[in-house]
Amino acid sequence: MLAFRAYSWFLSRRLGLTLLTLWGLASLVFLMIKLMPGDEAQMAAGADASAAQIEAVRERLGLDAPVIMQYLGFLGRLLRGDLGTSIVTLQPVLADLEKVLPSTLELVVIAMLLNLAVAIPAGIVAAYRQGGVFDTTSRITAVMLGGMPAFWLALVLQYVLGSVWRVVPISGQQGYGMNSPVVTGAPTLDALIAGNFAGFFDTLHHIVLPAAVLAALFATQIFRTLRAALLGVLRSDFIMAVRAKGATARHMLVRHALPNSLNPVLTLSGAQAGAMIGSAVLVETVFARQGIGAYMFNAVAQKDAFAVLGSVMFIGTVVCLVNLIVDILQLLVDPRIRAAQLGSQGQ
Amino acid sequence: MTAPAIAQPATARRKEGFSTFEIFVFTLVIALLTIAVFGPFLAPDSIYNSDIANSLMPPSATNWFGTDDQGRDVFWRLIVGAQTTLLSAFLVVTLYSLIGVTLATVAAAGPRWLDEGLMRITDIGLALPGMIVALGFAAAMGASLRSAIIAMAITGWPITARMLRGIMRQTMEQPFVAGAQVLGVSKWRLMTKHVLPNSLDVLIVKWAGDIGTTVLVLASLSFIGVGAQPPSAEWGATIAAARGYVSTAWWTVVAPGAAVAITSIAFGLLGDIIQVRRDPSLRGN
Amino acid sequence: MRIVHPMPDESTATPVRAPLVTVDRLTVDMPLGRSGSSVRIVDGVDFTIGVGERVALVGESGSGKSLTARALMRLDRLAKLSGRVDFDGIDLLKLSDRDMGKLRGSSIAMVFQDPMSFLDPLMTIGDQVAETLRIRGIGKAEARKRALAVLDELGVDRAAERLDAYPHEFSGGMRQRVVLAMALVGEPRLLIADEPTTALDVRVQDQVLDLLDDVSTRRGLAVLFITHDLGVVAGFAERVMVMYSGRIVEDGDVASVFAKPNHPYTQGLIKAVPRIDQDLNTLYAIPGAPPPPLARPSGCPFHPRCDQRFDRCGKDLPALLPVGLSRVACHLLDGKGA
């Protein structure tokens, strides 16, 4: 019972912070709207709108009311899921984004898997053989990759691997005639659902380079963080105790050193999941993929201000929710955090 | 209450010679700064005009990095762009450091509710994806280099504010501060004369790494289209403009991207070097 | 504290036992940063430990006693070891990492100073005790059963319910029992105890010592007990070795060393043990501090602190030579050997 109360206390506090952040985000987006030069109603209605249409929008958004009322009206509309209307697609921004979100999530999930699959083993080997050849080369690689602009890396690899060596498709999400009926909106899943295995491998073939580019940038951070954490843990006493039991290096690393180093990695990868969604804006367009990043990019190009700001609101919200989920996961994984978080409030 | 980690006084730092690697990084940074300051004075006027007859020429003895779609020399445009890029990055880091220092000082010296309020705002800032919010601000203010700089300045401060506020609180708990307070020194005087100078050390360590990151973010915003606009020689904008020619004239894309990468890596490494020199226990990590 | 255990053989002062461990000119070098140079912490140590024998290794911190102990198990990854460590006829220093790993935990086990920092905070007690067996391919249920048996034997209350508890949920004394259980579950023949009582309060110290005494007697377990506290040695060990600046300076059975210490350093250490009838103001301490390993004095490393030094002490390094039933490394005793 005590534990239950402590859990709910932690959860409500964490949820409160998330709500506060979302409110802060909404206020920032409202500020952005107010910062826009020119007539807001005109911007919302589009450049070609008639005077009557503009007035109708002005009426609907309550733009003649005092700013504080406009602000409250804006928050109210957000709560109802109204992120504004795109002047290009003429659809509600939320509807547009919902349509392409699965495609972005697919990219981010695969990028995250690649990221962890490369960075964690590399971090372990580098830390265990500190100062060795692998450690040195992987640290240099990490520094180099960490300094490269994502979109540039995407362009260069697209050119080299797509155009020159032709090992991956240059762009798009699937080859001609490979598409499956849309169910989830994520091409890989749709192909699986349709039982279209050729299509499934085709979508994977299309996603591997964009995901790898996205992963590369974030893998450098995971690598550095895990390596530093492991170096600390490997110096600690209990690792010696584990070795004294006769554990092999592999057992010691995987069962003891790694779990004790995973905390900062988990925190970071949670933050990364959010940042990756943000960075999708840099990668999706280069590879002509659908997604919220590409949507935002096009909105910027077409000066579709409300679509841009709606995307900011949407991406920010997704990031906050991902961070919330990661924090809760962390609580479940680490008994020390559990003890610290719950214990301090449990009495 | 955990004991504050007190920074080593400057005199205790061990003076060591510079390694080859460190000298290499210093040289690189100094070279980049020199290019940024003097580059525009050296560049030939021809790079400001198009010369369609010579467009997309591959690298040669006359055009080291080739020419772009307008027939302008890629190498000299990079040299000119260095000033725009680095100056913008300096401006951004300076602006958000000022915001960060101000907020941290107010939070550390002010009443508890103000501290609490400011730190919650900082939490919000830390929880949001900085580049996306900056993108929103820049787009809202009208896409331009100026907008991008302002947008990055108003979204970049939370980490600085959080760090400094923590360090200031630690400084304020040290005996000499309490002593000065007993002697009747006013709180604001204490803050500006003692606490703030102690914190600047941290800013200096952070500065180089911040420049490296900012160069990357600025290039990204320009690439998306909310930063510097063509025909600016800013590197991100240059890549954006050359995007379509990657398969016909790879040098137009590779060169400016490499410039961004080298600058970002050089300043990042400089930041690491300063940090390790300040705290030798970090060596090898 | 009074520990009662039968003396194995009352007729001789030092019972003759088959040797279990024979250490011969063991040196331990630790690297200094990444410069490539290293420092010799343990400088040529030889001793034996008999089957079932309890030996104390005493010295101030920095004397190299802990590194000597860890060298027997090759626990320091960075340390460079040379010499011979024979365990049951096998030279441990020549074994592959893999074979050494097989001996750790099953033939030689170790308990450590601070039980909290030597337990993995993220693994349950039951899993940590059973781990020694699990590593050797023993099934989960069987390993758990044997872990529980050892925890019960060592007097961990409600052991069955607490197998799934984490280290932070245990008290200091209980944690030390858990650490001891971790070491004993593999049924080793030699237990190395590295200051196992130092981090505990006095009452718990006595409990743990009694326990260790009890278990080693019952299991016929040889124990190498590392400590800086001679007071603990008297009740527990049969033999004591005194280490100073990386070398053994005196080695003898507890009774004779306490009755008549030969080396001036041992004499100082015994004088420094506080007694209950002693005025606190007269507490003795050996003047000075042990030399850092990088700046050992010439000759006998103890001579700058020695109140009986003479010319030769600053010049020649004294060898560890037999004196009566003991071995002593001191020029004062040269020629008095048996």
PDB file of C-alpha atoms in Angstrom, chain A residues 17 20-21 23-25 28 31-33 35-37 130 139 143-144 146-149 151-152 155-156 158-159 163 224 227-228 231 235 274-275 277-279 281-282 285-286 296-297 300-301 303 308-309 311-312 315-316 319-320 323, chain B residues 120-121 123-129 131-137 139-143 154 216 219-221 223-226 229 236 239-240 243 246-248 250 253-258 260-262 264-265 269 272 281 283-285:
ATOM      1  CA  LEU A  17       5.689  18.495 -14.882  1.00  0.00           C
ATOM      2  CA  LEU A  20       3.402  22.306 -17.138  1.00  0.00           C
ATOM      3  CA  THR A  21       5.776  21.757 -20.052  1.00  0.00           C
ATOM      4  CA  TRP A  23       1.386  24.580 -21.195  1.00  0.00           C
ATOM      5  CA  GLY A  24       4.753  26.305 -21.599  1.00  0.00           C
ATOM      6  CA  LEU A  25       5.003  24.985 -25.140  1.00  0.00           C
ATOM      7  CA  LEU A  28       5.495  29.769 -26.704  1.00  0.00           C
ATOM      8  CA  LEU A  31       3.867  34.010 -28.644  1.00  0.00           C
ATOM      9  CA  MET A  32       5.149  32.900 -32.052  1.00  0.00           C
ATOM     10  CA  ILE A  33       1.744  33.583 -33.590  1.00  0.00           C
ATOM     11  CA  LEU A  35       5.282  37.664 -33.332  1.00  0.00           C
ATOM     12  CA  MET A  36       4.234  37.069 -36.916  1.00  0.00           C
ATOM     13  CA  PRO A  37       4.356  40.247 -38.930  1.00  0.00           C
ATOM     14  CA  GLN A 130      40.208   1.527 -22.578  1.00  0.00           C
ATOM     15  CA  ARG A 139      36.297   7.751 -30.185  1.00  0.00           C
ATOM     16  CA  VAL A 143      33.948  13.022 -32.621  1.00  0.00           C
ATOM     17  CA  MET A 144      33.854  13.251 -36.423  1.00  0.00           C
ATOM     18  CA  GLY A 146      29.137  14.279 -33.893  1.00  0.00           C
ATOM     19  CA  GLY A 147      30.377  17.367 -35.733  1.00  0.00           C
ATOM     20  CA  MET A 148      28.755  16.629 -39.072  1.00  0.00           C
ATOM     21  CA  PRO A 149      25.529  18.326 -40.078  1.00  0.00           C
ATOM     22  CA  PHE A 151      21.390  16.886 -43.643  1.00  0.00           C
ATOM     23  CA  TRP A 152      24.813  17.102 -45.213  1.00  0.00           C
ATOM     24  CA  LEU A 155      23.120  14.275 -48.966  1.00  0.00           C
ATOM     25  CA  VAL A 156      26.633  12.897 -49.266  1.00  0.00           C
ATOM     26  CA  GLN A 158      22.677   9.532 -50.674  1.00  0.00           C
ATOM     27  CA  TYR A 159      24.992  10.553 -53.487  1.00  0.00           C
ATOM     28  CA  SER A 163      23.878   7.399 -57.081  1.00  0.00           C
ATOM     29  CA  ARG A 224      30.311   8.575 -25.249  1.00  0.00           C
ATOM     30  CA  ARG A 227      31.668   4.533 -22.268  1.00  0.00           C
ATOM     31  CA  ALA A 228      32.109   7.155 -19.549  1.00  0.00           C
ATOM     32  CA  LEU A 231      34.572   3.346 -17.038  1.00  0.00           C
ATOM     33  CA  ARG A 235      36.432   0.834 -11.360  1.00  0.00           C
ATOM     34  CA  GLY A 274      12.388  13.290 -28.852  1.00  0.00           C
ATOM     35  CA  ALA A 275      15.314  14.985 -30.534  1.00  0.00           C
ATOM     36  CA  ILE A 277      11.667  13.281 -34.107  1.00  0.00           C
ATOM     37  CA  GLY A 278      12.902  16.857 -34.363  1.00  0.00           C
ATOM     38  CA  SER A 279      15.872  15.907 -36.514  1.00  0.00           C
ATOM     39  CA  VAL A 281      12.930  17.448 -40.420  1.00  0.00           C
ATOM     40  CA  LEU A 282      16.549  17.386 -41.649  1.00  0.00           C
ATOM     41  CA  THR A 285      13.186  15.804 -47.044  1.00  0.00           C
ATOM     42  CA  VAL A 286      16.601  14.798 -48.303  1.00  0.00           C
ATOM     43  CA  MET A 296       7.164  21.010 -41.609  1.00  0.00           C
ATOM     44  CA  PHE A 297       9.908  21.542 -44.162  1.00  0.00           C
ATOM     45  CA  VAL A 300       8.338  26.502 -44.278  1.00  0.00           C
ATOM     46  CA  ALA A 301       9.042  26.494 -48.009  1.00  0.00           C
ATOM     47  CA  LYS A 303       5.259  30.037 -46.025  1.00  0.00           C
ATOM     48  CA  VAL A 308       4.721  25.318 -39.216  1.00  0.00           C
ATOM     49  CA  LEU A 309       3.573  26.414 -35.772  1.00  0.00           C
ATOM     50  CA  SER A 311       3.959  21.196 -36.288  1.00  0.00           C
ATOM     51  CA  VAL A 312       6.033  22.829 -33.546  1.00  0.00           C
ATOM     52  CA  ILE A 315       6.371  17.671 -32.282  1.00  0.00           C
ATOM     53  CA  GLY A 316       6.886  19.328 -28.899  1.00  0.00           C
ATOM     54  CA  VAL A 319       8.639  14.762 -27.376  1.00  0.00           C
ATOM     55  CA  CYS A 320       7.177  15.518 -23.932  1.00  0.00           C
ATOM     56  CA  ASN A 323      10.160  11.728 -22.165  1.00  0.00           C
TER      57      ASN A 323
ATOM     58  CA  ARG B 120      10.403  25.486 -13.451  1.00  0.00           C
ATOM     59  CA  ILE B 121      10.598  27.694 -16.558  1.00  0.00           C
ATOM     60  CA  ASP B 123      12.738  22.812 -16.772  1.00  0.00           C
ATOM     61  CA  ILE B 124      10.212  23.578 -19.478  1.00  0.00           C
ATOM     62  CA  GLY B 125      12.942  24.958 -21.709  1.00  0.00           C
ATOM     63  CA  LEU B 126      15.076  21.864 -21.153  1.00  0.00           C
ATOM     64  CA  ALA B 127      12.200  19.491 -21.850  1.00  0.00           C
ATOM     65  CA  LEU B 128      11.341  20.989 -25.233  1.00  0.00           C
ATOM     66  CA  PRO B 129      13.227  20.177 -28.444  1.00  0.00           C
ATOM     67  CA  MET B 131      15.819  23.226 -32.564  1.00  0.00           C
ATOM     68  CA  ILE B 132      12.118  22.789 -33.306  1.00  0.00           C
ATOM     69  CA  VAL B 133      11.118  25.676 -31.053  1.00  0.00           C
ATOM     70  CA  ALA B 134      13.852  27.835 -32.584  1.00  0.00           C
ATOM     71  CA  LEU B 135      12.568  26.844 -36.007  1.00  0.00           C
ATOM     72  CA  GLY B 136       9.082  27.974 -34.973  1.00  0.00           C
ATOM     73  CA  PHE B 137      10.309  31.340 -33.714  1.00  0.00           C
ATOM     74  CA  ALA B 139       9.637  31.016 -39.116  1.00  0.00           C
ATOM     75  CA  ALA B 140       7.191  33.225 -37.205  1.00  0.00           C
ATOM     76  CA  MET B 141       9.474  36.253 -37.288  1.00  0.00           C
ATOM     77  CA  GLY B 142      10.016  35.820 -41.018  1.00  0.00           C
ATOM     78  CA  ALA B 143      12.790  33.623 -42.329  1.00  0.00           C
ATOM     79  CA  ILE B 154      15.862  32.793 -26.896  1.00  0.00           C
ATOM     80  CA  LEU B 216      25.611  23.003 -36.513  1.00  0.00           C
ATOM     81  CA  ALA B 219      23.478  25.505 -40.568  1.00  0.00           C
ATOM     82  CA  SER B 220      20.480  23.244 -40.003  1.00  0.00           C
ATOM     83  CA  LEU B 221      18.049  26.159 -39.667  1.00  0.00           C
ATOM     84  CA  PHE B 223      19.157  24.430 -44.649  1.00  0.00           C
ATOM     85  CA  ILE B 224      15.504  24.138 -43.626  1.00  0.00           C
ATOM     86  CA  GLY B 225      14.994  27.647 -44.923  1.00  0.00           C
ATOM     87  CA  VAL B 226      14.356  29.704 -41.798  1.00  0.00           C
ATOM     88  CA  GLN B 229      18.675  33.197 -47.305  1.00  0.00           C
ATOM     89  CA  GLY B 236      23.984  26.055 -44.331  1.00  0.00           C
ATOM     90  CA  ILE B 239      24.363  23.675 -48.922  1.00  0.00           C
ATOM     91  CA  ALA B 240      20.627  24.264 -49.293  1.00  0.00           C
ATOM     92  CA  ARG B 243      21.338  20.589 -52.872  1.00  0.00           C
ATOM     93  CA  VAL B 246      24.893  16.952 -55.610  1.00  0.00           C
ATOM     94  CA  SER B 247      24.881  14.345 -58.361  1.00  0.00           C
ATOM     95  CA  THR B 248      26.239  16.637 -61.082  1.00  0.00           C
ATOM     96  CA  TRP B 250      29.333  17.078 -55.683  1.00  0.00           C
ATOM     97  CA  VAL B 253      27.705  20.341 -51.456  1.00  0.00           C
ATOM     98  CA  VAL B 254      30.711  18.554 -50.010  1.00  0.00           C
ATOM     99  CA  ALA B 255      32.852  21.668 -49.483  1.00  0.00           C
ATOM    100  CA  PRO B 256      30.461  23.782 -47.374  1.00  0.00           C
ATOM    101  CA  GLY B 257      29.398  20.738 -45.346  1.00  0.00           C
ATOM    102  CA  ALA B 258      33.003  19.870 -44.647  1.00  0.00           C
ATOM    103  CA  VAL B 260      30.643  23.167 -41.059  1.00  0.00           C
ATOM    104  CA  ALA B 261      31.952  19.814 -39.829  1.00  0.00           C
ATOM    105  CA  ILE B 262      35.542  21.016 -39.407  1.00  0.00           C
ATOM    106  CA  SER B 264      32.054  22.279 -35.314  1.00  0.00           C
ATOM    107  CA  ILE B 265      34.590  19.532 -34.558  1.00  0.00           C
ATOM    108  CA  LEU B 269      37.545  19.554 -29.346  1.00  0.00           C
ATOM    109  CA  ASP B 272      36.979  19.209 -24.444  1.00  0.00           C
ATOM    110  CA  SER B 281      40.386  13.675 -13.618  1.00  0.00           C
ATOM    111  CA  ARG B 283      41.253  12.636 -18.874  1.00  0.00           C
ATOM    112  CA  GLY B 284      40.610   9.544 -20.932  1.00  0.00           C
ATOM    113  CA  ASN B 285      36.850   9.717 -20.468  1.00  0.00           C
TER     114      ASN B 285
END
